[in-house]
Coordinates of C-alpha atoms in Angstrom, one line a residue:
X288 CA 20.4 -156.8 -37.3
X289 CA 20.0 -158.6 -40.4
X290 CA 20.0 -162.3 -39.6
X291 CA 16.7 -162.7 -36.8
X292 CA 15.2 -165.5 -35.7
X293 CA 11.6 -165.4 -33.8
X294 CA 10.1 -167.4 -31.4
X295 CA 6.9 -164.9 -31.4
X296 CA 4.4 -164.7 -34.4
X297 CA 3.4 -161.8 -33.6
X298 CA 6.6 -160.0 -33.7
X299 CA 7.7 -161.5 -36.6
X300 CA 4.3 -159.5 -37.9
X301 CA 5.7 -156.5 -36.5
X302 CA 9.0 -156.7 -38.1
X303 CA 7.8 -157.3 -41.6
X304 CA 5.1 -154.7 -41.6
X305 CA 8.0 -152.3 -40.4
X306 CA 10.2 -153.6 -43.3
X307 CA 12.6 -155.4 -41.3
X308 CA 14.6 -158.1 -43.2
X309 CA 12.9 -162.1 -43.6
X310 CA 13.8 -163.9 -40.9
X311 CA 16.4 -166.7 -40.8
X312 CA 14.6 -168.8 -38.3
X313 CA 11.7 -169.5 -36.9
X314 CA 9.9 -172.6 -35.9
X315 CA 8.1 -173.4 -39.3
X316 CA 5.2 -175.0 -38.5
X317 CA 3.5 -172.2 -36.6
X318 CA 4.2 -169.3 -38.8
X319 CA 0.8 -168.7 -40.1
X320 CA 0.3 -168.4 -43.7
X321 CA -0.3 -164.3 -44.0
X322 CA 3.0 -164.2 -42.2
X323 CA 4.8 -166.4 -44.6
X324 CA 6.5 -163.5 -46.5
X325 CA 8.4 -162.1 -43.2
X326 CA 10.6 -165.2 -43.2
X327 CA 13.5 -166.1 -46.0
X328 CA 12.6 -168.7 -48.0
X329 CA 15.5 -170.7 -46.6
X330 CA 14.6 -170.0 -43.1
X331 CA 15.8 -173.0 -41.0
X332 CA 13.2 -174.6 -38.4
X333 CA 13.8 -173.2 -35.5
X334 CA 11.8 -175.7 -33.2
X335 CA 8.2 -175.0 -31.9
X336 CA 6.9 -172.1 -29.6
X337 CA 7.7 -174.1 -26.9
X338 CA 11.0 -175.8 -27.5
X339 CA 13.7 -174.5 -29.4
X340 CA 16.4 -176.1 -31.9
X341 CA 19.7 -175.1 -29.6
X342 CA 21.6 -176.7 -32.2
X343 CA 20.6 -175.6 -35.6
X344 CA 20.1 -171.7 -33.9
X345 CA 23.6 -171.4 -32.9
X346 CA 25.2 -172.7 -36.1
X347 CA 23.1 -170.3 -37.6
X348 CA 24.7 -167.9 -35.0
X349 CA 22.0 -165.3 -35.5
X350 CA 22.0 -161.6 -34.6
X351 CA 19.3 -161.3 -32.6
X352 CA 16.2 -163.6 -31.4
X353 CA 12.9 -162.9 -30.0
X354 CA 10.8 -165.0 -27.7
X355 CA 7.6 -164.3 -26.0
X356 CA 4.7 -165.7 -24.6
X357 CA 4.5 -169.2 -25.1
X358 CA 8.4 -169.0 -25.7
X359 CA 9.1 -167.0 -22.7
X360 CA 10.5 -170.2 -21.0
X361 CA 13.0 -170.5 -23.8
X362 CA 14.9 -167.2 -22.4
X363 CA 17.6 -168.2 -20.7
X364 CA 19.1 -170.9 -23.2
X365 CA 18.9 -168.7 -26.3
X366 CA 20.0 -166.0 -24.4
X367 CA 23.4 -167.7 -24.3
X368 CA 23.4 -167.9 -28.0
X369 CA 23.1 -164.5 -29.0
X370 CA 20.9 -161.0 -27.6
X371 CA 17.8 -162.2 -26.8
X372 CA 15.0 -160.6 -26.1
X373 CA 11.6 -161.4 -24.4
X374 CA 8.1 -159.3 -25.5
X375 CA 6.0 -161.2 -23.6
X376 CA 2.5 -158.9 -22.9
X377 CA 2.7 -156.6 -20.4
X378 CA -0.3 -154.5 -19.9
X379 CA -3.2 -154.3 -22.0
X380 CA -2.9 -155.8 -25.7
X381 CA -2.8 -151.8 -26.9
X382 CA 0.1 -151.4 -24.2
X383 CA 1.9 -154.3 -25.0
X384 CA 1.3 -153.8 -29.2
X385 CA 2.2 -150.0 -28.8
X386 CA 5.6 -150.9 -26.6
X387 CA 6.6 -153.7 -28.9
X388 CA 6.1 -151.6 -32.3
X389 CA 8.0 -148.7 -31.1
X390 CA 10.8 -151.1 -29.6
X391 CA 10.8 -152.9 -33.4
X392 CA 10.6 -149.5 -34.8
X393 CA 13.8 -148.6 -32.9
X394 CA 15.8 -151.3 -33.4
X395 CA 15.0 -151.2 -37.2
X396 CA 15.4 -147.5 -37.4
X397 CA 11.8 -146.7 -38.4
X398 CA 10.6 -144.9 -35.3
X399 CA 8.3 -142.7 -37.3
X400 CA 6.6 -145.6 -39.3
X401 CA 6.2 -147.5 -36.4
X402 CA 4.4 -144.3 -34.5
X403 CA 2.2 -144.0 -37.7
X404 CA 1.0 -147.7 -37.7
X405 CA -0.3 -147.4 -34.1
X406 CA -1.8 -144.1 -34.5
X407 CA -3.8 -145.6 -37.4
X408 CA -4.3 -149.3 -35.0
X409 CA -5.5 -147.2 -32.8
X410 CA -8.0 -144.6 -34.3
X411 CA -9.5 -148.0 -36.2
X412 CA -10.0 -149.6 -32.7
X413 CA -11.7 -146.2 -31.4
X414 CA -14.3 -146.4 -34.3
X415 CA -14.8 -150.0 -34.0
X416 CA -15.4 -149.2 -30.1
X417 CA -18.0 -146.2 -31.3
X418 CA -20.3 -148.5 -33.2
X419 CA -19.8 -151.4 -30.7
X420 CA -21.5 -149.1 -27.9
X421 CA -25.2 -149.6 -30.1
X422 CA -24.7 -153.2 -30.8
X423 CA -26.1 -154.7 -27.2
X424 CA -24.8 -157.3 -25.4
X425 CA -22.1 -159.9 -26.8
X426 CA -20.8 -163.0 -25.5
X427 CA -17.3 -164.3 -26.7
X428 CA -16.5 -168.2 -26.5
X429 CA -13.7 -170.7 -27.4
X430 CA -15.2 -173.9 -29.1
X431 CA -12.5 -176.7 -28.4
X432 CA -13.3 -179.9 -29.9
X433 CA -17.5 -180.5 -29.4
X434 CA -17.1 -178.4 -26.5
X435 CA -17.6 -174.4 -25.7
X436 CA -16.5 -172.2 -22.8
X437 CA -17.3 -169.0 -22.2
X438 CA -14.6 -165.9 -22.1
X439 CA -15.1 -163.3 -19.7
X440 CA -13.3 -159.7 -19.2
X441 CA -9.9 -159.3 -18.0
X442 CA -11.1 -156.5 -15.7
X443 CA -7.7 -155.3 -15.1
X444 CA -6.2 -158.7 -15.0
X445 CA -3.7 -158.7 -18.6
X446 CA -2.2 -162.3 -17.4
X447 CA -2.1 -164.6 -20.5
X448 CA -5.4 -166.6 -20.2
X449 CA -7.3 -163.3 -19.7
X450 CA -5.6 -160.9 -22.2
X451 CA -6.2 -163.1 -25.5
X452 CA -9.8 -164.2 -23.8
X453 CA -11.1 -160.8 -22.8
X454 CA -9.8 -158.8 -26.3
X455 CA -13.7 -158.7 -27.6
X456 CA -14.9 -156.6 -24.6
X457 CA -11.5 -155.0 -23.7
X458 CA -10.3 -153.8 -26.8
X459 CA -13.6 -153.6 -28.7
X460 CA -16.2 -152.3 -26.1
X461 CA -18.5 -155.2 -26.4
X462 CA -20.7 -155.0 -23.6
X463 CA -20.8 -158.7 -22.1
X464 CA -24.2 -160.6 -21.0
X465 CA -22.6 -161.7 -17.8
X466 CA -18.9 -161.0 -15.7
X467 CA -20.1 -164.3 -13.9
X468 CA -17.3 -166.6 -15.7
X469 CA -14.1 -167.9 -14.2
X470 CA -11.0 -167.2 -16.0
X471 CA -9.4 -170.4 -17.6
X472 CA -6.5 -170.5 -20.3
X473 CA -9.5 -171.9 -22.7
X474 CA -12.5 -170.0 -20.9
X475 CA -15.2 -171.2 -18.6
X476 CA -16.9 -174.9 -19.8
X477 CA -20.0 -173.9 -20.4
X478 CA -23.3 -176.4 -22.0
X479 CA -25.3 -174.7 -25.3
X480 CA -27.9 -174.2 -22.5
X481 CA -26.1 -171.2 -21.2
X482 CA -25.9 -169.8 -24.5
X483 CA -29.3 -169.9 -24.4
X484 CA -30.3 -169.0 -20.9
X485 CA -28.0 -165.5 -21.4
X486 CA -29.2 -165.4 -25.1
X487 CA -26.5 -162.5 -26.0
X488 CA -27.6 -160.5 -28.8
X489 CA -23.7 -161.8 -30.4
X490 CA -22.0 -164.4 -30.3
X491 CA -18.1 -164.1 -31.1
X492 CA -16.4 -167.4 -31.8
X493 CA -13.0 -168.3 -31.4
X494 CA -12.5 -171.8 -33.3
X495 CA -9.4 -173.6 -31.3
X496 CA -9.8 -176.6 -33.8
X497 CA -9.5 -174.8 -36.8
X498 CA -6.4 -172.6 -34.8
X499 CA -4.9 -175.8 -34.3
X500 CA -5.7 -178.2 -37.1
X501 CA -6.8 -180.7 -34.8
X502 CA -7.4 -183.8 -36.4
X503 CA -10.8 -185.1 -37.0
X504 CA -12.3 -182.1 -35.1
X505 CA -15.0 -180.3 -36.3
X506 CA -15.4 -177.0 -36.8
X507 CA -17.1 -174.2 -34.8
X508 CA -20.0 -173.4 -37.6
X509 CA -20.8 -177.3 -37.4
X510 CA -20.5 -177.9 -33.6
X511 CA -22.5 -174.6 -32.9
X512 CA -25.1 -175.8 -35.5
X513 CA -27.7 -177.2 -33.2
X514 CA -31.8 -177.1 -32.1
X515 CA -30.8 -175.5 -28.9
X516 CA -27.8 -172.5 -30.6
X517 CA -30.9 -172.1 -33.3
X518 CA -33.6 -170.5 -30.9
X519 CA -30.9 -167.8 -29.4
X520 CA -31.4 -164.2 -30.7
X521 CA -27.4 -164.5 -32.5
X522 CA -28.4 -167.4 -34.4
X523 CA -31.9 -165.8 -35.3
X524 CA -30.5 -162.3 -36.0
X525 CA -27.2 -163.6 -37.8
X526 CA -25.2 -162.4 -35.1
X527 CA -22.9 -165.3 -34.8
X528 CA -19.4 -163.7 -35.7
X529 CA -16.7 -166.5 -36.4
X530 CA -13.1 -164.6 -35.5
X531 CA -10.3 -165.4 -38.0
X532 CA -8.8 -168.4 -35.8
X533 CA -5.6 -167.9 -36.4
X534 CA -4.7 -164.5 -35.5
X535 CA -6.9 -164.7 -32.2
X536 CA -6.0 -167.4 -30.9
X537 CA -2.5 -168.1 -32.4
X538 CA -1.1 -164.9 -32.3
X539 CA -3.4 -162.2 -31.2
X540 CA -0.5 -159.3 -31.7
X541 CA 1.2 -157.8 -34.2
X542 CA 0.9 -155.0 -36.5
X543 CA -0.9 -157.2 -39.3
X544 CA -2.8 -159.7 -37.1
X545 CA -4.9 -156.2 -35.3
X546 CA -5.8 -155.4 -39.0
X547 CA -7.4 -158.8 -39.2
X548 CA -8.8 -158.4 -35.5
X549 CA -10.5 -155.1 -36.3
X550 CA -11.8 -156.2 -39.7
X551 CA -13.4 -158.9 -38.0
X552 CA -15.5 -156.6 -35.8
X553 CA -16.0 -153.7 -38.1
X554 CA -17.5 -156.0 -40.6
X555 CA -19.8 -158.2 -38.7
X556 CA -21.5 -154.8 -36.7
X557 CA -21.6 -152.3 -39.6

């Protein structure tokens, strides 16, 4: 198909890094800025990740669209529009990456690219996990607004909330302080005391406010910059490891966006 339009960031990664076509459509405001080449310049606005443009999409009368995720809902009216299809996570985020590239690979004709580029995703994420073993304990949180919670392990459980909140420990092999947190979309509300009762030897950071652009908030580096953050071993050993916002919490997929995800790791532990 030439003329595409994507509800999903992180196939919309996919698809360029295969060399499919620039997308027609997409909603505009949430394609991130290092996936800005993978759709046309004169890409309509498709709607947002959570409602589409009915309207504008069928006059565009695309080929083929691609929901997901957030946009799973959107199914079954663009589905009426033209072949749709849903890549919503299913299995662990190397399941559902491997599936999705190899389905994209297929449909662009460029199977053995496609089997390359997770071969290489995953014999990155197997050295990351190698070094990650020696590191100690690690404790991965969400700042959202002034406020932290806590992200635990999926521990078998690849639903939504705890795929994209467990992807430090699952995919990376960071040990965690404690599996006593309760799985929440955003993590577990937790107080700076607990960050310093556990005193994890990292601290990974996943900054919702900057993910979002939420106006007036601050961001992670200030609200984490406090007396009681100061006296934790992170802080002390500079073991605090702020995670490109964007491609965790935004799109945490894609061919592209687990580049950035590994970088993040293998640069803060080597």
């Amino acid at each position: 198909p030439e003329s595409v339009v994507f509800f999903d960031m992180a196939s919309l990664d996919t698809w360029a890094a295969l060399g499919g076509p620039a997308a027609i459509g997409a909603p505009l405001d949430s394609v991130p800025d290092y996936l800005a080449d993978g759709v046309a310049d004169d890409a309509f606005n498709a709607g947002t990740l959570f409602e589409a443009d009915l309207v504008e999409i069928e006059a565009a009368q695309p080929e083929l669209i691609i929901v997901a995720g957030r946009s799973a809902a959107l199914y079954e009216d663009l589905k009426g529009i033209a072949p749709t299809v849903n890549l919503s996570s299913e299995g662990s985020f190397e399941e559902t990456l491997e599936r999705n590239t190899a389905f994209l690979g297929e449909v662009l004709g460029a199977e053995d690219e496609a089997q390359a580029a997770i071969d290489d995703i995953e014999a990155q994420i197997e050295d990351v996990r190698a070094k990650t073993a020696d590191i100690g304990t690690g404790l991965s949180v969400m700042v959202a607004g002034d406020s932290i919670s806590a992200l635990k392990p999926s521990e078998g459980d690849y639903s939504g909330r705890n795929l994209r909140g467990g992807l430090v420990y699952d995919v990376f092999g960071v040990q965690p302080i404690t599996d006593d947190i309760e799985a929440a979309t955003h993590g577990e509300p937790v107080s700076f005391e607990f960050l310093e009762d556990y005193d994890p030897d990292y601290l990974f950071v996943t900054d919702r406010n900057a993910a979002v652009a939420e106006e007036g908030a601050q961001t992670a580096e200030v609200v984490l910059d406090n007396e009681i953050v100061h006296s934790t071993t992170a802080w002390e050993n500079d073991q605090i490891v702020y995670l490109d916002p964007t491609a965790w919490y935004i799109v945490f997929g894609g061919l592209e966006t687990a580049q950035i995800m590994i970088d993040d790791i293998a640069n803060a532990i080597s």
